[in-house]
Amino acid sequence: MTNWSNDPGYGGAQWQQPGQWQQPTPYGAPPQFGNQPPHWTAGGYPPPPKRSRAPWVIGGVVAAVLVLVVGIVTVVAVSSGGSGKASSPGDAVKGYLEALARGDAEAALAYAVDTPADKTYLTDEVLAKQIEHSPIKDIRILSDDGVGSLGSVHVAVNFGDKVSDVTVHLDRVDGGWKLKTGAIKLTFSSLVTEEAGSKTLTFFGKPVDVAKPTYVFPGWLDVGNTNPNIEQESRQFPLLLDQMSGYSSGTSVSFQYSLNDTGRTAVQNALKSALEQCAKSTSLKPANCPQGVRDSGLVDGTAKWTWSRNIDDLSIADYLPADLKVRLNGTTSYQVSAQGGNGTRSGDVKAYISGEADVSQDPPVVTLRS
């Protein structure tokens, strides 16, 4: 008998053995049929292979990387100051002051036309000290004018508790606006250069060469001295925006030096040492010492002096002249004994102190007059 179920050439349905039923199709999925013929498109050709999405993915990654790189370059350009050009005079002044306020020295200088000859004190480190002492805040652009190649801005800004209210002049440069200057030029007169105190002068802890111009940002100026015995004052400080107008000629500064507490103590100690040294002499009238005995009955070279270590009415001037030599005046006393024709004689001697202390040296050097 013919087995119809096993004849592959007959078009009837294939029977399955019991226990081999196909699993039911999951809900929502199309039914699955075994051994289905390949699907052909119209015309009898197979469908074209699907295009890979890899190029699109790679292209997207490259574009993202490019955007990231451009963003990084932009951030670097902004943080390092950029060109400093602004679309209006007011924007230039505001950008300059904002750069100072955040401590970006390079960005601040980029807003100016002129480049300072020396940048010793035009650094982020120095600017950080300035804004820590006197923060720059409350920038107000009160007027903003630009005609042709010239611009002017009326601005008010706080440097700590000081208000700078000035008109700043600008130039149009390469399609943008820039301040004429970004720093204050300090000059020193011949009198200043000859002062002993100027030789040890410092700005922000760094030595100042008063023989040439110095440039600083507007604001607080830390003036010091490597000489521990003196301090200095200047009527020109603080230096604010109004001092930036005279860039070509500069702002002339001078100082007045005085003895500080450390210096006063040092002078007193130096004077005591000098008076002690005078007591070691065997002369009846020691050279460069305040004491002396005029007695022809005593033999010179036999004197023995003892200083009382008392100084009365000592006068030490606070104001220091250019050579930093302070005048000294006062009184003291010694006991003396010396050989005479009738033996040893002794007595008390009152001495008047007159001299000067050179505080340009550390410790000070005292010179007494006889």
Coordinates of C-alpha atoms in Angstrom, one line a residue:
M1 CA 0.0 0.0 0.0
T2 CA 1.2 3.5 -0.9
N3 CA 2.3 5.6 2.1
W4 CA 0.9 9.0 1.2
S5 CA 2.2 10.8 4.3
N6 CA 5.8 10.1 3.4
D7 CA 5.7 10.9 -0.3
P8 CA 7.6 14.2 -0.7
G9 CA 6.4 14.6 -4.2
Y10 CA 2.8 14.7 -3.3
G11 CA 1.3 18.1 -2.6
G12 CA -0.6 17.0 0.5
A13 CA 0.0 18.3 4.0
Q14 CA 2.7 16.7 6.1
W15 CA 1.5 14.9 9.2
Q16 CA 3.4 15.2 12.4
Q17 CA 3.9 12.5 14.9
P18 CA 2.1 12.8 18.2
G19 CA 4.0 14.9 20.8
Q20 CA 5.8 17.0 18.1
W21 CA 3.3 19.8 17.8
Q22 CA 4.9 23.3 17.2
Q23 CA 4.8 25.7 20.1
P24 CA 2.1 28.3 20.0
T25 CA 3.1 31.6 18.5
P26 CA 3.6 34.3 21.1
Y27 CA 0.9 36.9 21.4
G28 CA 1.3 39.6 18.8
A29 CA 4.0 37.8 16.8
P30 CA 3.4 36.6 13.2
P31 CA 3.1 32.8 12.9
Q32 CA 6.2 30.9 12.0
F33 CA 6.3 28.3 9.3
G34 CA 9.0 25.8 8.7
N35 CA 11.0 25.5 5.5
Q36 CA 9.6 28.6 3.9
P37 CA 10.9 29.5 0.5
P38 CA 13.1 32.7 0.2
H39 CA 11.2 35.9 -0.4
W40 CA 11.8 37.4 -3.9
T41 CA 10.9 40.8 -5.0
A42 CA 9.0 41.6 -8.1
G43 CA 11.0 40.7 -11.1
G44 CA 12.5 37.7 -9.6
Y45 CA 15.6 39.2 -8.0
P46 CA 16.6 39.0 -4.4
P47 CA 16.3 42.2 -2.3
P48 CA 19.5 44.4 -2.0
P49 CA 21.5 43.9 1.2
K50 CA 20.6 46.3 4.0
R51 CA 23.1 49.3 4.2
S52 CA 25.2 49.3 7.3
R53 CA 24.6 52.1 9.8
A54 CA 28.3 52.1 10.9
P55 CA 29.3 55.1 8.7
W56 CA 26.5 57.1 10.2
V57 CA 27.5 56.1 13.7
I58 CA 31.2 56.9 13.0
G59 CA 30.3 60.2 11.4
G60 CA 28.2 61.2 14.4
V61 CA 31.1 60.3 16.7
V62 CA 33.5 62.4 14.6
A63 CA 31.1 65.3 14.6
A64 CA 30.8 65.1 18.4
V65 CA 34.5 65.0 18.8
L66 CA 34.9 68.0 16.5
V67 CA 32.3 69.9 18.5
L68 CA 34.1 69.0 21.7
V69 CA 37.4 70.1 20.4
V70 CA 36.0 73.4 19.2
G71 CA 34.4 73.9 22.6
I72 CA 37.7 73.2 24.3
V73 CA 39.6 75.6 22.0
T74 CA 36.9 78.2 22.7
V75 CA 37.2 77.7 26.4
V76 CA 41.0 77.9 26.3
A77 CA 40.8 81.1 24.1
V78 CA 38.4 82.7 26.6
S79 CA 40.4 81.7 29.7
S80 CA 43.7 82.9 28.2
G81 CA 42.3 86.3 27.3
G82 CA 41.5 86.0 23.6
S83 CA 41.9 89.0 21.4
G84 CA 40.4 91.4 23.9
K85 CA 38.5 93.2 21.1
A86 CA 35.0 94.4 22.0
S87 CA 32.1 95.5 19.8
S88 CA 31.6 98.8 21.8
P89 CA 33.7 101.0 24.0
G90 CA 31.6 100.2 27.0
D91 CA 32.0 96.4 26.4
A92 CA 35.8 96.9 26.2
V93 CA 35.9 98.8 29.5
K94 CA 33.6 96.3 31.2
G95 CA 35.6 93.3 29.8
Y96 CA 38.8 94.9 31.1
L97 CA 37.5 95.4 34.6
E98 CA 35.9 92.0 34.7
A99 CA 39.2 90.4 33.7
L100 CA 40.9 92.3 36.6
A101 CA 38.2 91.3 39.0
R102 CA 38.6 87.6 38.3
G103 CA 42.4 87.8 38.4
D104 CA 43.2 87.2 34.7
A105 CA 46.2 89.5 34.0
E106 CA 46.7 88.3 30.4
A107 CA 43.0 88.9 29.5
A108 CA 43.0 92.3 31.0
L109 CA 46.1 93.4 29.0
A110 CA 44.5 92.0 25.8
Y111 CA 41.9 94.8 26.1
A112 CA 44.6 97.5 25.7
V113 CA 46.4 98.8 22.6
D114 CA 49.8 99.4 24.3
T115 CA 52.0 96.7 25.6
P116 CA 53.9 97.5 28.8
A117 CA 57.6 97.3 28.6
D118 CA 57.9 95.3 31.8
K119 CA 55.4 92.9 33.3
T120 CA 57.0 92.1 36.6
Y121 CA 54.0 93.2 38.5
L122 CA 51.4 92.4 35.8
T123 CA 50.8 88.8 36.7
D124 CA 48.0 86.6 38.0
E125 CA 50.0 86.2 41.2
V126 CA 50.2 89.9 41.9
L127 CA 46.7 90.6 40.7
A128 CA 45.4 88.0 43.1
K129 CA 47.0 89.9 46.0
Q130 CA 45.4 93.1 44.8
I131 CA 41.9 91.8 44.5
E132 CA 42.2 89.9 47.8
H133 CA 43.0 93.2 49.5
S134 CA 40.6 95.4 47.5
P135 CA 38.0 93.4 45.5
I136 CA 36.9 95.0 42.2
K137 CA 33.1 95.1 42.1
D138 CA 30.0 97.0 41.2
I139 CA 31.1 98.0 37.6
R140 CA 28.8 100.7 36.3
I141 CA 29.0 102.0 32.7
L142 CA 27.4 105.4 32.9
S143 CA 27.9 106.5 29.3
D144 CA 29.3 104.8 26.2
D145 CA 30.3 106.9 23.1
G146 CA 32.2 105.9 20.0
V147 CA 32.7 108.2 17.0
G148 CA 35.0 107.2 14.2
S149 CA 38.2 105.7 15.6
L150 CA 37.8 107.3 19.1
G151 CA 35.7 106.3 22.0
S152 CA 35.0 107.3 25.6
V153 CA 33.3 105.6 28.5
H154 CA 32.2 107.1 31.7
V155 CA 32.7 104.3 34.3
A156 CA 32.5 104.0 38.0
V157 CA 33.9 100.9 39.8
N158 CA 34.7 100.0 43.4
F159 CA 38.3 99.0 44.3
G160 CA 37.7 97.8 47.9
D161 CA 36.2 100.8 49.7
K162 CA 37.6 103.3 47.1
V163 CA 35.4 104.4 44.2
S164 CA 37.1 105.2 40.9
D165 CA 34.8 107.4 38.8
V166 CA 36.5 108.5 35.5
T167 CA 36.2 108.8 31.8
V168 CA 38.3 106.2 29.9
H169 CA 39.4 106.8 26.4
L170 CA 39.6 104.1 23.8
D171 CA 40.7 103.4 20.2
R172 CA 39.0 101.4 17.4
V173 CA 41.4 98.7 16.4
D174 CA 40.7 96.1 13.6
G175 CA 37.0 96.5 13.9
G176 CA 36.9 96.3 17.7
W177 CA 37.5 98.7 20.6
K178 CA 40.4 98.7 23.0
L179 CA 41.6 100.8 25.9
K180 CA 44.6 103.0 25.2
T181 CA 46.4 101.5 28.2
G182 CA 45.9 98.5 30.4
A183 CA 48.3 99.4 33.2
I184 CA 49.6 102.4 35.2
K185 CA 53.1 103.5 34.3
L186 CA 55.1 104.6 37.4
T187 CA 58.1 106.9 37.1
F188 CA 60.6 108.0 39.7
S189 CA 62.4 111.3 39.9
S190 CA 66.1 111.7 40.3
L191 CA 65.5 112.6 43.9
V192 CA 63.8 109.3 44.5
T193 CA 66.6 107.3 42.8
E194 CA 69.1 108.9 45.1
E195 CA 67.3 108.1 48.3
A196 CA 68.8 105.3 50.3
G197 CA 65.3 103.9 51.2
S198 CA 64.5 103.5 47.5
K199 CA 67.4 101.1 47.0
T200 CA 65.6 98.5 49.2
L201 CA 62.0 99.3 48.0
T202 CA 59.6 96.5 47.1
F203 CA 56.3 96.1 45.4
F204 CA 54.4 93.0 46.3
G205 CA 57.5 91.6 47.9
K206 CA 59.6 92.0 44.7
P207 CA 62.5 94.5 44.4
V208 CA 61.7 97.8 42.5
D209 CA 64.3 99.2 40.1
V210 CA 63.6 103.0 40.5
A211 CA 66.0 103.7 37.7
K212 CA 63.4 102.8 35.1
P213 CA 59.6 102.9 34.7
T214 CA 57.5 100.3 36.5
Y215 CA 54.0 99.1 35.5
V216 CA 51.2 98.1 37.8
F217 CA 47.4 97.4 37.5
P218 CA 45.1 99.9 39.1
G219 CA 44.1 99.2 42.7
W220 CA 45.9 98.5 45.9
L221 CA 49.7 98.6 45.8
D222 CA 51.7 96.6 48.3
V223 CA 54.7 98.8 49.0
G224 CA 57.4 97.3 51.3
N225 CA 61.0 97.4 52.1
T226 CA 63.7 94.8 52.7
N227 CA 65.2 97.1 55.3
P228 CA 63.3 96.1 58.5
N229 CA 64.0 99.4 60.3
I230 CA 62.0 101.7 58.0
E231 CA 58.6 102.2 56.5
Q232 CA 57.5 104.4 53.6
E233 CA 54.4 106.3 52.6
S234 CA 53.3 107.9 49.4
R235 CA 50.6 110.5 48.8
Q236 CA 49.9 109.1 45.3
F237 CA 48.3 105.8 46.6
P238 CA 46.0 104.1 45.9
L239 CA 46.4 104.2 42.2
L240 CA 43.1 103.9 40.4
L241 CA 41.8 104.3 36.8
D242 CA 42.4 108.0 36.7
Q243 CA 46.2 107.3 36.8
M244 CA 46.0 105.3 33.5
S245 CA 45.4 108.5 31.4
G246 CA 49.0 109.7 31.6
Y247 CA 50.5 106.5 30.1
S248 CA 53.1 108.3 27.9
S249 CA 54.6 110.4 30.6
G250 CA 53.7 108.2 33.5
T251 CA 52.7 108.9 37.1
S252 CA 55.5 110.2 39.1
V253 CA 55.6 108.7 42.6
S254 CA 57.7 109.6 45.6
F255 CA 58.0 108.3 49.2
Q256 CA 58.5 109.6 52.7
Y257 CA 60.5 107.3 54.9
S258 CA 60.2 107.0 58.7
L259 CA 61.6 104.9 61.5
N260 CA 59.3 102.1 62.6
D261 CA 59.2 100.5 66.0
T262 CA 61.7 97.8 65.1
G263 CA 64.1 100.5 63.8
R264 CA 63.7 102.6 66.9
T265 CA 64.6 99.7 69.1
A266 CA 67.5 98.9 66.9
V267 CA 68.8 102.5 67.1
Q268 CA 68.6 102.4 70.9
N269 CA 70.5 99.2 71.1
A270 CA 73.1 100.5 68.7
L271 CA 73.5 103.6 70.8
K272 CA 73.9 101.6 74.0
S273 CA 76.6 99.5 72.3
A274 CA 78.4 102.7 71.2
L275 CA 78.3 104.2 74.7
E276 CA 79.6 100.9 76.2
Q277 CA 82.5 101.0 73.7
C278 CA 83.3 104.5 74.8
A279 CA 83.8 103.2 78.4
K280 CA 86.6 101.0 77.2
S281 CA 88.8 103.9 76.4
T282 CA 91.7 105.0 78.7
S283 CA 91.8 108.5 77.3
L284 CA 90.6 111.4 79.4
K285 CA 88.6 112.6 76.4
P286 CA 87.9 109.6 74.0
A287 CA 87.4 110.4 70.3
N288 CA 83.9 110.2 69.0
C289 CA 82.5 109.7 72.5
P290 CA 80.3 112.0 74.6
Q291 CA 82.3 112.0 77.9
G292 CA 85.5 113.8 78.8
V293 CA 87.6 115.3 81.6
R294 CA 89.6 118.5 81.4
D295 CA 92.1 118.3 84.2
S296 CA 95.7 119.0 83.7
G297 CA 96.5 117.2 87.0
L298 CA 95.4 113.9 85.5
V299 CA 97.6 111.6 83.4
D300 CA 96.0 110.9 80.0
G301 CA 95.9 107.2 79.2
T302 CA 95.2 106.2 82.9
A303 CA 91.4 106.8 82.8
K304 CA 89.0 104.0 83.7
W305 CA 85.4 104.7 82.6
T306 CA 82.2 103.1 83.8
W307 CA 79.0 103.9 82.0
S308 CA 75.9 104.3 84.2
R309 CA 73.7 102.7 81.4
N310 CA 71.2 105.5 81.9
I311 CA 70.0 107.6 78.9
D312 CA 67.9 110.6 79.7
D313 CA 65.8 112.7 77.4
L314 CA 66.9 110.7 74.3
S315 CA 65.6 112.2 71.1
I316 CA 65.3 110.0 68.0
A317 CA 63.7 111.7 65.0
D318 CA 60.9 109.7 63.3
Y319 CA 61.3 111.4 59.9
L320 CA 64.2 110.1 57.9
P321 CA 66.1 112.2 55.4
A322 CA 67.2 110.9 52.0
D323 CA 70.4 109.3 53.5
L324 CA 68.4 107.6 56.3
K325 CA 70.7 109.0 59.0
V326 CA 68.6 109.9 62.0
R327 CA 69.9 112.5 64.5
L328 CA 70.4 111.5 68.2
N329 CA 70.3 113.8 71.2
G330 CA 70.2 113.1 75.0
T331 CA 72.2 112.9 78.2
T332 CA 74.0 110.2 80.1
S333 CA 76.7 109.8 82.8
Y334 CA 79.9 108.0 83.5
Q335 CA 82.2 107.4 86.5
V336 CA 85.9 107.9 85.9
S337 CA 89.1 107.3 87.8
A338 CA 92.6 108.4 86.7
Q339 CA 96.1 108.8 88.0
G340 CA 97.2 112.2 89.1
G341 CA 100.1 113.8 90.8
N342 CA 98.7 113.0 94.2
G343 CA 97.4 109.5 93.4
T344 CA 94.2 108.2 91.9
R345 CA 91.3 110.6 91.6
S346 CA 87.7 109.7 90.7
G347 CA 84.4 111.3 90.1
D348 CA 81.2 111.5 88.0
V349 CA 81.0 113.0 84.5
K350 CA 77.8 114.1 82.9
A351 CA 77.9 113.6 79.1
Y352 CA 75.8 115.1 76.4
I353 CA 74.9 112.8 73.5
S354 CA 75.1 114.2 70.0
G355 CA 75.3 112.0 66.9
E356 CA 73.4 110.1 64.3
A357 CA 72.4 106.6 63.4
D358 CA 72.6 105.3 59.9
V359 CA 69.5 103.1 59.5
S360 CA 70.3 102.3 55.9
Q361 CA 72.4 99.6 57.4
D362 CA 71.1 96.7 59.5
P363 CA 71.8 96.8 62.4
P364 CA 72.1 100.6 62.4
V365 CA 75.5 102.2 62.8
V366 CA 75.8 105.0 65.4
T367 CA 78.4 107.8 65.1
L368 CA 78.8 110.0 68.2
R369 CA 80.4 113.4 68.4
S370 CA 82.9 114.4 71.1

